[in-house]
mmCIF file of C-alpha atoms in Angstrom:
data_model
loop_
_atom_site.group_PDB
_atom_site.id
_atom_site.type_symbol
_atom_site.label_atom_id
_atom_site.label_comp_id
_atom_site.label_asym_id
_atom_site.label_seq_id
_atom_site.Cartn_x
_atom_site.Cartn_y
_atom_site.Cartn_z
ATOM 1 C CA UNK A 1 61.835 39.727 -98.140
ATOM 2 C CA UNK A 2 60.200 38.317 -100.734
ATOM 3 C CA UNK A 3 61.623 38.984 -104.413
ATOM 4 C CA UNK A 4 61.700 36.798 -107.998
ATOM 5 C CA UNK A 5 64.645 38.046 -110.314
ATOM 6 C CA UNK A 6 64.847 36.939 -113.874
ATOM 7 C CA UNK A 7 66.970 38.088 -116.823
ATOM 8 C CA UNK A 8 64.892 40.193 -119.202
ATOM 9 C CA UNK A 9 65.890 38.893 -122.525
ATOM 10 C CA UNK A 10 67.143 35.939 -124.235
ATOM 11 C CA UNK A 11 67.411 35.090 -128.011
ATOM 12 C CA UNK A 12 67.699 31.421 -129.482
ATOM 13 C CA UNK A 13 68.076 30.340 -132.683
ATOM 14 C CA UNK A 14 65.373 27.324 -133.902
ATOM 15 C CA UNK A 15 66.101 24.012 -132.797
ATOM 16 C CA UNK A 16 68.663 25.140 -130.083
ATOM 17 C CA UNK A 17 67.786 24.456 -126.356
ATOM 18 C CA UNK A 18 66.475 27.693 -124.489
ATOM 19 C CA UNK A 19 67.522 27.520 -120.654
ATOM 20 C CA UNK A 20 65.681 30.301 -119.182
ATOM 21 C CA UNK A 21 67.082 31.179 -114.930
ATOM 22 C CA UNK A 22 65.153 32.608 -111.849
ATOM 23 C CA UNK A 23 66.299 33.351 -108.368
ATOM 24 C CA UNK A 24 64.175 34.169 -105.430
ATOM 25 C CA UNK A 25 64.705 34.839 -101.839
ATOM 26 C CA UNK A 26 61.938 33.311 -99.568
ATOM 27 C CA UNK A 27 62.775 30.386 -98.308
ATOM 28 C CA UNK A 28 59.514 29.201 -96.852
ATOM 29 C CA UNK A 29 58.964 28.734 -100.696
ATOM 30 C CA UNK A 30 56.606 25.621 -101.515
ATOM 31 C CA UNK A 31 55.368 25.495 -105.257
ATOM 32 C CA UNK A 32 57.579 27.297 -108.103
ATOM 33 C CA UNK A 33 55.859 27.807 -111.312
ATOM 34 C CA UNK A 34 56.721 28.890 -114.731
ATOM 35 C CA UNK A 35 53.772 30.547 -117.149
ATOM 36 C CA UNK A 36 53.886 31.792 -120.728
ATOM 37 C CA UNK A 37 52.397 34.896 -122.029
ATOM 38 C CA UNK A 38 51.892 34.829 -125.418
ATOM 39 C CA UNK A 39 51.672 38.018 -126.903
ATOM 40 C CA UNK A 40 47.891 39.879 -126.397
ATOM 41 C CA UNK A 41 47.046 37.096 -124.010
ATOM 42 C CA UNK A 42 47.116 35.795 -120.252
ATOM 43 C CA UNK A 43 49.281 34.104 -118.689
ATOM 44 C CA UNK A 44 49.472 30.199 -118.805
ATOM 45 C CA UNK A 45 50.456 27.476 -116.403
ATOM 46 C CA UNK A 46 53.292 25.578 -118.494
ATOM 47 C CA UNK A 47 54.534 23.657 -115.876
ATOM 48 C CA UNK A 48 55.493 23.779 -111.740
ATOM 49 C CA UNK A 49 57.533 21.878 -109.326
ATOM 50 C CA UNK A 50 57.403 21.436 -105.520
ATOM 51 C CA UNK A 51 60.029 22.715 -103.560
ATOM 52 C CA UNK A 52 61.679 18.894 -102.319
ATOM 53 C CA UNK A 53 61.993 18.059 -106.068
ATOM 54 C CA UNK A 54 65.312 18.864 -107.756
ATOM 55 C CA UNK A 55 63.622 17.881 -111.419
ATOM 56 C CA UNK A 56 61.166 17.943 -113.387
ATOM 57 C CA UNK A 57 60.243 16.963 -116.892
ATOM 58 C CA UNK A 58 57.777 17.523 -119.132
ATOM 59 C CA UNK A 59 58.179 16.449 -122.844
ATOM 60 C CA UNK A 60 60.208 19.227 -124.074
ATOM 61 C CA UNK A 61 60.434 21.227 -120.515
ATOM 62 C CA UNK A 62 62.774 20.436 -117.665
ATOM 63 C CA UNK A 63 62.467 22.126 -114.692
ATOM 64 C CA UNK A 64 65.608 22.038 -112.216
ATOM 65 C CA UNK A 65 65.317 23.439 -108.725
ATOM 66 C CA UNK A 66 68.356 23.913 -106.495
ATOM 67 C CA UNK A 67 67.047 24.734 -103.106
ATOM 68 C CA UNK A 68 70.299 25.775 -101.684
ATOM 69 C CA UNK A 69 71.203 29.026 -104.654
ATOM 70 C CA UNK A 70 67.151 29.404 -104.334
ATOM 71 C CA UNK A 71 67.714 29.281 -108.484
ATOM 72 C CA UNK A 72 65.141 27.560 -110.973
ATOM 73 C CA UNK A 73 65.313 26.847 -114.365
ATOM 74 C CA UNK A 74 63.262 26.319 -117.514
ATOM 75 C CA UNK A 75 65.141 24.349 -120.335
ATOM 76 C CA UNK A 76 63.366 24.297 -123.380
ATOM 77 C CA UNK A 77 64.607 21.536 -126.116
ATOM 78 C CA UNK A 78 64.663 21.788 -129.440
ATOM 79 C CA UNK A 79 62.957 25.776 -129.402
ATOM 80 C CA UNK A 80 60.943 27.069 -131.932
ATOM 81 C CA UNK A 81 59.462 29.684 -133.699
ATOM 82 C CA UNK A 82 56.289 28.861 -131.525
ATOM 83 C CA UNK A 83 58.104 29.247 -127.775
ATOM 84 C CA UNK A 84 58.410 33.415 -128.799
ATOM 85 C CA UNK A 85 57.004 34.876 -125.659
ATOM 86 C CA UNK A 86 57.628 35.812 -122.260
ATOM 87 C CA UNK A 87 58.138 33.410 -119.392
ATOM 88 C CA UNK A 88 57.101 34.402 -116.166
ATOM 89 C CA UNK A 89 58.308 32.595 -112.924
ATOM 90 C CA UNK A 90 56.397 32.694 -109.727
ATOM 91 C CA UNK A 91 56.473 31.092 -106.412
ATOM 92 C CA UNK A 92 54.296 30.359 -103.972
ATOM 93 C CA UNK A 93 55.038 31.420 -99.829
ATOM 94 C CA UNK A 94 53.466 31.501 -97.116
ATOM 95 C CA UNK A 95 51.665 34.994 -95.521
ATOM 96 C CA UNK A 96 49.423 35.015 -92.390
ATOM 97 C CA UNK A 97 48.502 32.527 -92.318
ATOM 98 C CA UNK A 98 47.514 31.854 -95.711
ATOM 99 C CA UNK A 99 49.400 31.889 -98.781
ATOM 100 C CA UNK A 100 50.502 34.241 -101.946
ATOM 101 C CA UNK A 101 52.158 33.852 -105.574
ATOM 102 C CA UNK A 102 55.011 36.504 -105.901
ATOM 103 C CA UNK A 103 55.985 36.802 -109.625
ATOM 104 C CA UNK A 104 59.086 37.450 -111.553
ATOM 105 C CA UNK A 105 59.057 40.185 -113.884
ATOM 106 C CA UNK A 106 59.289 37.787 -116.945
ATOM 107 C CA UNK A 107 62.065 36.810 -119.857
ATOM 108 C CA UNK A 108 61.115 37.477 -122.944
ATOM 109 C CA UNK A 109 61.791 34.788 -125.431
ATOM 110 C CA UNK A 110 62.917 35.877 -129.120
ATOM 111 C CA UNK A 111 63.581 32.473 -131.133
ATOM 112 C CA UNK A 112 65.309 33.194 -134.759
ATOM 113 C CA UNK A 113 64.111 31.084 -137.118
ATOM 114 C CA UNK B 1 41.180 29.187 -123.153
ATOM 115 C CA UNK B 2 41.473 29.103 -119.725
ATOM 116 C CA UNK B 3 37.905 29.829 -118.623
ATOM 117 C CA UNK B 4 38.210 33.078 -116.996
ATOM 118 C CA UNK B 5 36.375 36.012 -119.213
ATOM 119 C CA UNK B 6 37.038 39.756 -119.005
ATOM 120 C CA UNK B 7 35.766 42.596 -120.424
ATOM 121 C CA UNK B 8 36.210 44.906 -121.906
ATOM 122 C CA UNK B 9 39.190 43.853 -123.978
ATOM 123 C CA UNK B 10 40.587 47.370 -124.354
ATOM 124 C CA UNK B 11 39.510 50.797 -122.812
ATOM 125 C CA UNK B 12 40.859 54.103 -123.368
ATOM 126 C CA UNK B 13 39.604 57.070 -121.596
ATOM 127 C CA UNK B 14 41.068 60.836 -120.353
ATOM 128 C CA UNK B 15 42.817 61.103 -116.857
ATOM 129 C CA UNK B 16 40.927 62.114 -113.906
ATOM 130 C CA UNK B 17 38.255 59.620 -115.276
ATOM 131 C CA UNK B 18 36.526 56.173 -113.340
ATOM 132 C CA UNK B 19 36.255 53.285 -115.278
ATOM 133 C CA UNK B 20 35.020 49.253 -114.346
ATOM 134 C CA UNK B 21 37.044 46.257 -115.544
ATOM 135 C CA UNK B 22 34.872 43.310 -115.383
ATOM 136 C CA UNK B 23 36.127 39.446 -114.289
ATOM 137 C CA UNK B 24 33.558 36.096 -114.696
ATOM 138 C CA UNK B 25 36.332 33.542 -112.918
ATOM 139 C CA UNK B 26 36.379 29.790 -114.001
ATOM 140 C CA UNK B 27 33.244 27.634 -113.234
ATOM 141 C CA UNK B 28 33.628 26.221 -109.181
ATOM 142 C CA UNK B 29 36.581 28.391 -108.688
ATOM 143 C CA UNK B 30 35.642 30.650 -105.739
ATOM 144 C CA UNK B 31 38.978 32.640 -106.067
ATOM 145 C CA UNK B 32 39.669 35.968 -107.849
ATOM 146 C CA UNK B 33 42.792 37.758 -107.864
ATOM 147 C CA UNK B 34 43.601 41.373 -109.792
ATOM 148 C CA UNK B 35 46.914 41.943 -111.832
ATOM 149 C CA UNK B 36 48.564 45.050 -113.252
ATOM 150 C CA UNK B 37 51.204 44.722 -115.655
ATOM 151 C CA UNK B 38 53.176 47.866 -116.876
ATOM 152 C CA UNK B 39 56.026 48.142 -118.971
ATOM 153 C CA UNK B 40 58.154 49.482 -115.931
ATOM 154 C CA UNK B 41 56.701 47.678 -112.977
ATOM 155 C CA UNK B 42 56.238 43.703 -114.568
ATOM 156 C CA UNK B 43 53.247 41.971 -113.288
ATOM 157 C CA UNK B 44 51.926 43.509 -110.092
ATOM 158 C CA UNK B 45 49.647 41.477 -107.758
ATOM 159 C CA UNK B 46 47.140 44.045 -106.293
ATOM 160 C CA UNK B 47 44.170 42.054 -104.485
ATOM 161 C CA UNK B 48 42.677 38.905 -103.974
ATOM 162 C CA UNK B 49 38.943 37.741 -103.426
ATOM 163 C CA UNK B 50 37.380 34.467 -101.780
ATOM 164 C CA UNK B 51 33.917 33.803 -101.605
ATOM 165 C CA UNK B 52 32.871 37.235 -102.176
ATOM 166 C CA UNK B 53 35.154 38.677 -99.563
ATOM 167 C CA UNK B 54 38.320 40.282 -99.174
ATOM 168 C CA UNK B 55 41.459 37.742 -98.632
ATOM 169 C CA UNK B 56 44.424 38.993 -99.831
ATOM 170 C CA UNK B 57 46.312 42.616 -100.807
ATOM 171 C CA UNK B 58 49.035 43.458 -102.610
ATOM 172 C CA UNK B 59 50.560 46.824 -103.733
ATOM 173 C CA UNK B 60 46.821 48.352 -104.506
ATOM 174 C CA UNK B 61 46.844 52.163 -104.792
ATOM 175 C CA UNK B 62 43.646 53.692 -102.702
ATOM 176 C CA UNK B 63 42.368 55.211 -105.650
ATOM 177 C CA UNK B 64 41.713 51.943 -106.751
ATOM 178 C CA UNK B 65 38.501 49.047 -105.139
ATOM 179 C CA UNK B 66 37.453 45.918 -106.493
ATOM 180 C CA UNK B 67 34.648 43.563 -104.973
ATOM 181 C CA UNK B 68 33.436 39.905 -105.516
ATOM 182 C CA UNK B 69 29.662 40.256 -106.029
ATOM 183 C CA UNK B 70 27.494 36.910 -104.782
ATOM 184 C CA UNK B 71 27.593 35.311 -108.488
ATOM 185 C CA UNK B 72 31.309 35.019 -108.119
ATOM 186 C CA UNK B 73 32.467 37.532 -110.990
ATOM 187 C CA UNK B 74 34.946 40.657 -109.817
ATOM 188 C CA UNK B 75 34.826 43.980 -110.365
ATOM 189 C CA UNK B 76 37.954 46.483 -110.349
ATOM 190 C CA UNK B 77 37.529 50.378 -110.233
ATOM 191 C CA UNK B 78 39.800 52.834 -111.138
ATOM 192 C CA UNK B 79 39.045 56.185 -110.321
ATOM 193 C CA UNK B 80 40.886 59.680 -110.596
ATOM 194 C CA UNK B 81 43.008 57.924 -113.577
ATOM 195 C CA UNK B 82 46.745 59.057 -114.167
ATOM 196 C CA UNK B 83 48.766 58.708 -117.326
ATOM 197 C CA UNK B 84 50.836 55.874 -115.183
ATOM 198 C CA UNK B 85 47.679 53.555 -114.444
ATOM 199 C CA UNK B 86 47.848 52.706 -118.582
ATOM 200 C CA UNK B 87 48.790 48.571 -118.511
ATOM 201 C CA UNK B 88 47.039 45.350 -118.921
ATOM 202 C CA UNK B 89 44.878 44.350 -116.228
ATOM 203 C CA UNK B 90 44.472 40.719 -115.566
ATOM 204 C CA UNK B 91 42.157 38.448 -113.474
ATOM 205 C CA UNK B 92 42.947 35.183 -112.255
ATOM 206 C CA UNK B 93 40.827 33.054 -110.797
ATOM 207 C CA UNK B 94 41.536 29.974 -108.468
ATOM 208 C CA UNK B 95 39.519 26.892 -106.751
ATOM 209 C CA UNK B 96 40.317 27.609 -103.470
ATOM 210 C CA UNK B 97 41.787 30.586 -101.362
ATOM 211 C CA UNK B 98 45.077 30.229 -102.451
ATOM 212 C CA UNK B 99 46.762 27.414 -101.030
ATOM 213 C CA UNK B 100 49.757 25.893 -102.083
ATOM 214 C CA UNK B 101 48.484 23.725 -105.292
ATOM 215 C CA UNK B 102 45.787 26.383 -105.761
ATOM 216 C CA UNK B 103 46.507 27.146 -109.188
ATOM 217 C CA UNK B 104 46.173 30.304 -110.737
ATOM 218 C CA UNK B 105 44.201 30.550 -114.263
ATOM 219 C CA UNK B 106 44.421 33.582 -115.875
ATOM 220 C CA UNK B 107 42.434 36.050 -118.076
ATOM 221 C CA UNK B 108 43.264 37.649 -121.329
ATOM 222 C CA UNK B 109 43.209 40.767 -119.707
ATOM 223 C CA UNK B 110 42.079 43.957 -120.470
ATOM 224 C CA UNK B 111 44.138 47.168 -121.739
ATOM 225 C CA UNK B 112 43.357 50.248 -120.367
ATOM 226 C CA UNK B 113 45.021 53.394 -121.824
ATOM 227 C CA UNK B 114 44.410 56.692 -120.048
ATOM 228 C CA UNK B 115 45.353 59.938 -122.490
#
């Protein structure tokens, strides 16, 4: 089946690093993604990672995938005030053929300043 | 601003209504997909267009259609409205038909509230 599972909540204070988790179950997985909703607005491609790379960085973002749990991970350093909003991951599977992007229901972000 | 427009912004009609949610996608992408996010149910995917025809369906409810018209831009109905179909409805749009660097770009979405 095909399923994305993320923690609901998570509070950081300002200037601590925000590590934000997602499992999923398909396997034929290729691309994993991470967006940001901000709130009122769409979502936004922040950053994504094939699924033969274990890491991936991106100034203050690190992506780690470990194939073998099927569990992702956003790190965020040095968090602030700015990073408040809800992180959605998604991955991308095959279906029939073709393909289709299977969201998480999101973690929303609360930084304390 | 990720290029893809929709309107209106927010709508709020009575249940048992219709209503049209409007999607112009980015320029040259040919791709438009239809979210519904609730409180309860996250972000929904509920059906996918490519070049003006059908490609892709997720958990869309009959009462609900959407088409690609030749000019690219999406339209979503609603019809026979309940109380539950109240969330933000989001386009994405997409170069190609979904392939595995297709990239997803995203709408601000529009709120529909149904009293």
């Amino acid at each position: 089946g095909e399923d994305v599972e993320q923690s609901l909540f998570l509070s950081v204070r300002e200037g601590d690093s925000s590590v934000i988790n997602c499992t999923y179950t398909d396997s034929s997985s290729t691309y994993l993604y991470w967006y940001k909703q901000e709130p009122g607005a769409g979502l936004q491609l922040l950053t994504y990672i094939f699924s033969n790379m274990d890491m991936k960085q991106d100034q203050r973002l690190t992506v780690l995938l470990n194939k073998k749990d099927k569990h992702l991970s956003l790190r965020i350093a040095d968090t602030q005030t700015g990073d408040s909003a809800i992180y959605f991951c998604a991955e991308s599977i095959t279906d029939s053929g073709g393909f289709k992007t299977i969201f998480g229901a999101g973690t929303r972000l609360f930084v304390k300043a | 601003d990720s290029g893809v427009t929709q309107t209106p912004k927010h709508l709020i009609t009575a249940t048992g209504q219709r209503v049209t949610l409007r999607c112009s996608p980015r320029s040259g992408d040919l791709s438009v997909y239809w979210y519904q996010q609730s409180l309860d149910q996250g972000l929904q995917f509920l059906i996918q267009y490519y070049n003006g025809e059908e490609r892709a369906k997720g958990n869309i409810l009959e009462r609900f259609s959407a088409q690609q018209f030749p000019d690219l831009h999406s339209e979503l109905n609603l019809s026979s409205l309940e109380l539950g179909d109240s969330a933000l409805y989001f386009c994405a749009s997409s170069v190609m038909a979904g392939g595995i660097t297709d990239t997803q770009y995203f709408g601000p979405g529009t709120r529909l509230t149904v009293l």
